[in-house]
One Martini backbone bead per residue (centre of mass of N, CA, C, O) as a GRO file, in nm:
protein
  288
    1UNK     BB    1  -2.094  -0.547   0.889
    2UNK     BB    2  -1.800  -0.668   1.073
    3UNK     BB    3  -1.887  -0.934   1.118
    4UNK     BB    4  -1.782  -1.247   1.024
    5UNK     BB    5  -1.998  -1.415   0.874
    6UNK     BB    6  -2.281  -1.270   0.878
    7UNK     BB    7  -2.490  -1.487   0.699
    8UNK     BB    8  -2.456  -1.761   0.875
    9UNK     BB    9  -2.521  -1.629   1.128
   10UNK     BB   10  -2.785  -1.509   1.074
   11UNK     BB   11  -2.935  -1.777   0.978
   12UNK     BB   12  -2.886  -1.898   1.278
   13UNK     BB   13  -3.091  -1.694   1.423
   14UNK     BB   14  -3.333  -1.770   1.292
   15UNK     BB   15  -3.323  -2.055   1.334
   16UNK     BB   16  -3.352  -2.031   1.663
   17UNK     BB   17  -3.606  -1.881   1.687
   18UNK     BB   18  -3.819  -2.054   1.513
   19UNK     BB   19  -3.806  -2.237   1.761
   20UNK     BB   20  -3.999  -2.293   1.981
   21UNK     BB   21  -3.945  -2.145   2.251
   22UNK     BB   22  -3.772  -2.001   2.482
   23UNK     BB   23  -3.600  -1.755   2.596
   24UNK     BB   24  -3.503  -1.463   2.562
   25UNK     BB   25  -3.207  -1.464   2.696
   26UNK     BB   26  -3.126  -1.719   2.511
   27UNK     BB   27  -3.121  -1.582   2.267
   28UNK     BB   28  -2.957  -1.309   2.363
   29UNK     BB   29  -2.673  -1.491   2.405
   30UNK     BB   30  -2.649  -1.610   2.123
   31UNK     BB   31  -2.624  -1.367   1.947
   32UNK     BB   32  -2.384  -1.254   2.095
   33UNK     BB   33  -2.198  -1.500   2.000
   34UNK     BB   34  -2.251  -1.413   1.685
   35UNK     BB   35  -2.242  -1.055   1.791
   36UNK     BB   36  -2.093  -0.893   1.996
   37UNK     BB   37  -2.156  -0.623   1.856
   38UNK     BB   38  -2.457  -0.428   1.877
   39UNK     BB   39  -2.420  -0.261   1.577
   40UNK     BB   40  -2.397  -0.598   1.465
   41UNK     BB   41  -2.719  -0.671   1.555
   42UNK     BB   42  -2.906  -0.501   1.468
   43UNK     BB   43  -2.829  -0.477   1.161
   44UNK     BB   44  -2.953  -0.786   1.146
   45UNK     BB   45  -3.229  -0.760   1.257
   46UNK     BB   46  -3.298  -0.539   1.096
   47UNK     BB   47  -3.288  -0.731   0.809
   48UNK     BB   48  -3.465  -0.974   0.905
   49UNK     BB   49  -3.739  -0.778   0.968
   50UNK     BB   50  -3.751  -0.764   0.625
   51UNK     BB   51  -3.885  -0.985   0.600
   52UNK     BB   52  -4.131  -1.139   0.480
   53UNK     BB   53  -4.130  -1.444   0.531
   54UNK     BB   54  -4.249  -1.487   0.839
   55UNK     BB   55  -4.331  -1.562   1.082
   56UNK     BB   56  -4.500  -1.408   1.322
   57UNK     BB   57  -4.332  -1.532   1.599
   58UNK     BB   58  -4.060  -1.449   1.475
   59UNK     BB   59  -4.099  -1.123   1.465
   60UNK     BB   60  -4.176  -1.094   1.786
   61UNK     BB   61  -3.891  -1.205   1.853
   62UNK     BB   62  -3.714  -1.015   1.706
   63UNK     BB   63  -3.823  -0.743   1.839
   64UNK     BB   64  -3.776  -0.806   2.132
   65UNK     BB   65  -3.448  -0.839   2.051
   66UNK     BB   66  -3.393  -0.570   1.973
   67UNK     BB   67  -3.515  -0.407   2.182
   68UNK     BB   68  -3.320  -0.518   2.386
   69UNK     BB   69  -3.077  -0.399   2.260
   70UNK     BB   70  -3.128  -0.104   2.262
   71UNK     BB   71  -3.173  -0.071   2.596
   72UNK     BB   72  -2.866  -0.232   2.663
   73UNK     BB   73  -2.753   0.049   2.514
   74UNK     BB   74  -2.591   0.280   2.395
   75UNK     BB   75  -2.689   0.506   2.164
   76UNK     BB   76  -2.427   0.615   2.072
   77UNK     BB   77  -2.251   0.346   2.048
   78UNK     BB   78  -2.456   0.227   1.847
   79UNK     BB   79  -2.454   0.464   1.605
   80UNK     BB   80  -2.172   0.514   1.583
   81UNK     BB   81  -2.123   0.204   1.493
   82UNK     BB   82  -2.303   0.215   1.209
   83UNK     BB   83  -2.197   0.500   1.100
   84UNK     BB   84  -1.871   0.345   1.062
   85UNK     BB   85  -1.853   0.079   0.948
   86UNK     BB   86  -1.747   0.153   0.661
   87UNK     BB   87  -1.494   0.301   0.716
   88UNK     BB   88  -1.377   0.039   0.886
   89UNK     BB   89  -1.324  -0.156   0.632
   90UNK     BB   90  -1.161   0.032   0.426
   91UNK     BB   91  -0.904   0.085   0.641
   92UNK     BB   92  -0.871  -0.198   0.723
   93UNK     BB   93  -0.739  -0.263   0.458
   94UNK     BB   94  -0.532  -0.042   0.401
   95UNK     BB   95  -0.375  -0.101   0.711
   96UNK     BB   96  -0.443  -0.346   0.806
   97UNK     BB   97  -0.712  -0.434   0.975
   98UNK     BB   98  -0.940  -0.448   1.219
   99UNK     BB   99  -1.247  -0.297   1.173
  100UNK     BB  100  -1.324  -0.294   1.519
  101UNK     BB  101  -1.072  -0.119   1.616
  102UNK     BB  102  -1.179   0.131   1.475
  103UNK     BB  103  -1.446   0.160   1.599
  104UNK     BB  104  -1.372   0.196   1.884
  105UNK     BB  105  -1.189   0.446   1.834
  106UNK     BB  106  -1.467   0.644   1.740
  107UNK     BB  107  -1.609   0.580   2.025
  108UNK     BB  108  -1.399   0.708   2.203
  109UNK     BB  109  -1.364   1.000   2.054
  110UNK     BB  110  -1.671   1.126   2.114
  111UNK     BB  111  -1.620   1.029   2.464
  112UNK     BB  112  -1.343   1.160   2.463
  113UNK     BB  113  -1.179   1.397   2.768
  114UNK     BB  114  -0.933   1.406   2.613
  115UNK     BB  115  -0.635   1.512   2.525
  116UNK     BB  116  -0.518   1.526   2.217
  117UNK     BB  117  -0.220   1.467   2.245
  118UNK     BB  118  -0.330   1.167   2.375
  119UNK     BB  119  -0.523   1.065   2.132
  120UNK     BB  120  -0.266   1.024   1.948
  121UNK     BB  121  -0.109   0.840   2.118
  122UNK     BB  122  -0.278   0.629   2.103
  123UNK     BB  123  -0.292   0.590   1.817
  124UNK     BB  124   0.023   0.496   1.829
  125UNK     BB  125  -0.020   0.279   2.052
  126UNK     BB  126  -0.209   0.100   1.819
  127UNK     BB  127  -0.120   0.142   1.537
  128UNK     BB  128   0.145   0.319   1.500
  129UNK     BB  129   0.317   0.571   1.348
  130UNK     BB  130   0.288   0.485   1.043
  131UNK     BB  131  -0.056   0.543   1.066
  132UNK     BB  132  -0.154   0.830   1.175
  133UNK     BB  133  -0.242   0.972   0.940
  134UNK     BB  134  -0.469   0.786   0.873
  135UNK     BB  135  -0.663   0.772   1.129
  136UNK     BB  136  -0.736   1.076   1.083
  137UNK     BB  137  -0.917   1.014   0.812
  138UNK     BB  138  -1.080   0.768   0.992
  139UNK     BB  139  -1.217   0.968   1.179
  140UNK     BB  140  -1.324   1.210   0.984
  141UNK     BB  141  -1.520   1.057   0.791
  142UNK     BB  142  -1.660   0.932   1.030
  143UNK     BB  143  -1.795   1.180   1.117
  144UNK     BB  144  -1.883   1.294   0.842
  145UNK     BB  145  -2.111   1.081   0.848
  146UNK     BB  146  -2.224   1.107   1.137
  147UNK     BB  147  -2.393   1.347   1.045
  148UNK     BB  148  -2.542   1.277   0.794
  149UNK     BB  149  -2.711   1.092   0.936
  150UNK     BB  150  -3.014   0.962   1.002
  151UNK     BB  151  -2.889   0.859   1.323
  152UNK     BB  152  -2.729   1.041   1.501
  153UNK     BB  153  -2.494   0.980   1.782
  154UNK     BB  154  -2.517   1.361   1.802
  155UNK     BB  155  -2.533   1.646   1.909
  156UNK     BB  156  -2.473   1.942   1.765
  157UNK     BB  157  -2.336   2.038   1.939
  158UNK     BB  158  -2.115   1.785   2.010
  159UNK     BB  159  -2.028   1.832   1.674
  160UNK     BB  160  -1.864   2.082   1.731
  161UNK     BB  161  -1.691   1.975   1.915
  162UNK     BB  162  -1.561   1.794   1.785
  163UNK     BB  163  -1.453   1.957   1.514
  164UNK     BB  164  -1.277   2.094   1.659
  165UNK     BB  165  -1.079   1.846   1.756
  166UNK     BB  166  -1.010   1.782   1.502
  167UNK     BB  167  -0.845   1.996   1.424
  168UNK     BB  168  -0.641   2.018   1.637
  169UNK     BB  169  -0.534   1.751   1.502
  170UNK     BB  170  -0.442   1.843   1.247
  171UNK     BB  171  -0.241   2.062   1.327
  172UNK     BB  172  -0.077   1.851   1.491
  173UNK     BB  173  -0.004   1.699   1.221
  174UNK     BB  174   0.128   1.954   1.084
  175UNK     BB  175   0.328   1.978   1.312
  176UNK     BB  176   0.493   1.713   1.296
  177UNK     BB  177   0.566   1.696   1.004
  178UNK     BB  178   0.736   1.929   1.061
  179UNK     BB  179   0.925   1.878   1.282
  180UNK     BB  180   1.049   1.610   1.164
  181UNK     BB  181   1.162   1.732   0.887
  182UNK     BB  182   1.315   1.930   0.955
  183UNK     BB  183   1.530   1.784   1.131
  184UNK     BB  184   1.569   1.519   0.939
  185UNK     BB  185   1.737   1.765   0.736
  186UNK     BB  186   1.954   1.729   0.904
  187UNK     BB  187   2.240   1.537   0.932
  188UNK     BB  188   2.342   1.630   1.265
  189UNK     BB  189   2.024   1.502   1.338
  190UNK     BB  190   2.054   1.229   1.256
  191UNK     BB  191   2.331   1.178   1.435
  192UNK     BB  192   2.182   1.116   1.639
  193UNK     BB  193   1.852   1.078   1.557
  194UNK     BB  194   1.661   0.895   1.281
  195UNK     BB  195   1.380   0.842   1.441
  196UNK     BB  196   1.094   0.963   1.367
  197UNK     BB  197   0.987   0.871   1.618
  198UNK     BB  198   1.149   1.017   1.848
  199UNK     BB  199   1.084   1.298   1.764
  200UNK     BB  200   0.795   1.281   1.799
  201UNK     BB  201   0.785   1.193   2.106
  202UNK     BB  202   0.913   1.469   2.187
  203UNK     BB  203   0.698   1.660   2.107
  204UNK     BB  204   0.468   1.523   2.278
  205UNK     BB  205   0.612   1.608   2.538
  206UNK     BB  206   0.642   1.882   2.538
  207UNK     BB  207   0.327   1.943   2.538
  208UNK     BB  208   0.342   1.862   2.812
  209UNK     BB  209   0.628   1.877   2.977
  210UNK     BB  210   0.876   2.165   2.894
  211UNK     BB  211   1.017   2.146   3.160
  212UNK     BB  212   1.173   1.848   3.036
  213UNK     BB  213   1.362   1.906   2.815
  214UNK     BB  214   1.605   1.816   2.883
  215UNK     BB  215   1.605   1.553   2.925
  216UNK     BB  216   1.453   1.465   2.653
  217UNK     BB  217   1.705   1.534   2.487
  218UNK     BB  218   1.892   1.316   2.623
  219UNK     BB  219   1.703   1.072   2.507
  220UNK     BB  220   1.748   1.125   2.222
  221UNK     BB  221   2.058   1.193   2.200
  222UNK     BB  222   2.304   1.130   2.400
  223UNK     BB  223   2.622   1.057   2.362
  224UNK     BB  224   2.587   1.231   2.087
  225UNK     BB  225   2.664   1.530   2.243
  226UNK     BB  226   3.009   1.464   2.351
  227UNK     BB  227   3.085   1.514   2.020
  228UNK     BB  228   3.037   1.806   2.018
  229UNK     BB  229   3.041   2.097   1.934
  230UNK     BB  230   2.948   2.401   2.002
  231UNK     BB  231   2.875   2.503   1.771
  232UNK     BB  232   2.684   2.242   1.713
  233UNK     BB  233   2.510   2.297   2.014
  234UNK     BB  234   2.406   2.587   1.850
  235UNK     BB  235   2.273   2.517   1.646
  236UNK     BB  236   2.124   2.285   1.699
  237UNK     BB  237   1.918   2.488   1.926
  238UNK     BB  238   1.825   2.732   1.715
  239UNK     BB  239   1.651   2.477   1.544
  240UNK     BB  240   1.471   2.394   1.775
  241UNK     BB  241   1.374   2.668   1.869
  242UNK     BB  242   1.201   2.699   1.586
  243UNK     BB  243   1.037   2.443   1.580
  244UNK     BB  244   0.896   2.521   1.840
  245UNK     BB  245   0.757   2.795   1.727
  246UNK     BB  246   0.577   2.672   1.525
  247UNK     BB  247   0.415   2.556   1.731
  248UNK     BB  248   0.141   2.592   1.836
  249UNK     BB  249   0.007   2.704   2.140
  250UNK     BB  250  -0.272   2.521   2.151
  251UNK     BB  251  -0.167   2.242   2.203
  252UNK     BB  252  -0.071   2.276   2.460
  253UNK     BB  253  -0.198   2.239   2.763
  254UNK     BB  254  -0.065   2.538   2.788
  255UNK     BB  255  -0.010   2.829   2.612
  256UNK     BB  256   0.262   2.898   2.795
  257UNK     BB  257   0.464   2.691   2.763
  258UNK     BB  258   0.600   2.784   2.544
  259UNK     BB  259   0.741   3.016   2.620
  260UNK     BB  260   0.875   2.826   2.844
  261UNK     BB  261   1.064   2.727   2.644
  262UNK     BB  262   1.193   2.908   2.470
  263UNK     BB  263   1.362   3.033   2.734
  264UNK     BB  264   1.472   2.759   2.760
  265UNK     BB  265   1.653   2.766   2.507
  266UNK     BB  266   1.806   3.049   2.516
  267UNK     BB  267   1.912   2.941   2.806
  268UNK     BB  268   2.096   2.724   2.621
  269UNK     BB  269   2.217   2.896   2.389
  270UNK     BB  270   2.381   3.138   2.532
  271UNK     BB  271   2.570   2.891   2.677
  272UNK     BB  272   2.667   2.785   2.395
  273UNK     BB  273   2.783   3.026   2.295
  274UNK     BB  274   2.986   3.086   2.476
  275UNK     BB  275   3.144   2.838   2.474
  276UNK     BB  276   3.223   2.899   2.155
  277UNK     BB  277   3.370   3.169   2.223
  278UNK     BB  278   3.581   3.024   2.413
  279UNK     BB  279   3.698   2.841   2.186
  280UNK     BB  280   3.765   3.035   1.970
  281UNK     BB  281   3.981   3.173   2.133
  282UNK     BB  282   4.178   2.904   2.185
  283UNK     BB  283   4.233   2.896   1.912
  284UNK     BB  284   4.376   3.192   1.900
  285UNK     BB  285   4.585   3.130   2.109
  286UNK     BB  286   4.735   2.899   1.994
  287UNK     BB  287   4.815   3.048   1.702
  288UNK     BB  288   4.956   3.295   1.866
   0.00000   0.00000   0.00000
């Protein structure tokens, strides 16, 4: 249970139940303002159930009161919520997070239909860049807990399509890690822009529309490309080619994309080097 003193609360729920009368609505109102997600009222409802000492008129009134969250709830949200709840409280701790934010996360990734790359892109605004590697550590956790549970949240069919995606996803994760770290290894990528966060939010835009690239890295690079020499704005640009070519075509939103990157790089990297070349002469033609 992920609710914050959950043991005084669920206390609080015997106690009203306990008094004879109120209708079943009024106590599930009661109830659901002292756990407000029904995966974390499920299992007071049903911890409570286990208890031998009840009077039968409040064990009716309790099973009454599960009946009915469990028919007004969506099955999957129930189950995966109760099946991620730990490993939401572990991740919470070690990320300094409410662990509530975390499950639903989790809820959210098994029934949603966007593209990997929004998917990432949503945890990074959500969370931080600076936390995106460990948030993918608890969905994967997280999914391999829910498959493992004795009521699993989706079916076999569900969970293969899901682990395909999880896949794309740490892919994603070792394509990021490569793109920020070979480039920000080079000082005078550096001299653009140090910021992680920039370089990472590239690559990302990229993969959706990388017919964008000009602009894109205009807004990366900035008025520090107009200090370049040709000479480095060559250099620059066969290292970015690289870097791109690196990225799985998978990831692309179309996996054609890629080459129409890479070509668009290739006529900018031959401009430059025109230009570097033209560069080359002016200055052999001063010293002669």
């Amino acid at each position: 249970v992920l609710e914050d003193e959950a043991l005084p609360k669920a206390k609080q729920i015997l106690k009203l139940i306990s008094v004879h009368g109120g209708a079943l609505e009024d106590f599930l109102r009661q109830a659901r303002s002292l756990f407000p997600d029904p995966s974390d009222l499920v299992l007071v409802l049903r911890e409570l159930l286990r208890r031998k000492d009840l009077e039968e008129i409040v064990r009716k009134k309790l099973e009454s009161l599960l009946k009915h969250v469990e028919e007004q709830t969506d099955p999957k949200t129930l189950k995966a919520g109760i099946n991620c709840a730990l490993k939401a409280r572990l991740f919470g701790k070690t990320l300094s997070l409410k662990p509530g934010l975390l499950r639903a996360s989790y809820r959210q990734f098994i029934q949603s239909e966007s593209h990997e790359v929004e998917i990432y892109s949503d945890w990074i605004a959500s969370y931080g860049y600076q936390r995106r590697l460990v948030v993918l550590d608890f969905i994967e956790g997280s999914l391999l807990t829910d498959i493992d549970a004795n009521d699993a949240s989706c079916s076999r069919l569900e969970f293969g399509q899901l682990l395909r995606r999880l896949t794309q996803l740490k892919m994603l994760r070792s394509a990021d890690l490569l793109f920020v770290s070979t480039l920000l290894s080079y000082s005078f990528t550096k001299a653009f822009n140090a910021e992680e966060s920039s370089w990472l939010l590239l690559m990302l835009s990229l993969l959706q529309q990388p017919h964008e690239v000009d602009s894109l890295l205009a807004d990366i690079i900035g008025l520090n490309a107009l200090l370049l020499s040709h000479k480095e704005h060559a250099s620059f640009l066969q290292i970015f080619y690289q870097v791109c070519k690196a990225i799985p075509s998978s990831l692309f939103y179309e996996e054609y994309w890629q080459e129409e990157l890479l070509m668009a790089l290739r006529s900018m990297t031959d401009i430059a080097y025109k230009h570097e070349m033209a560069e080359q002469r002016r200055t052999i033609e001063k010293l002669s």
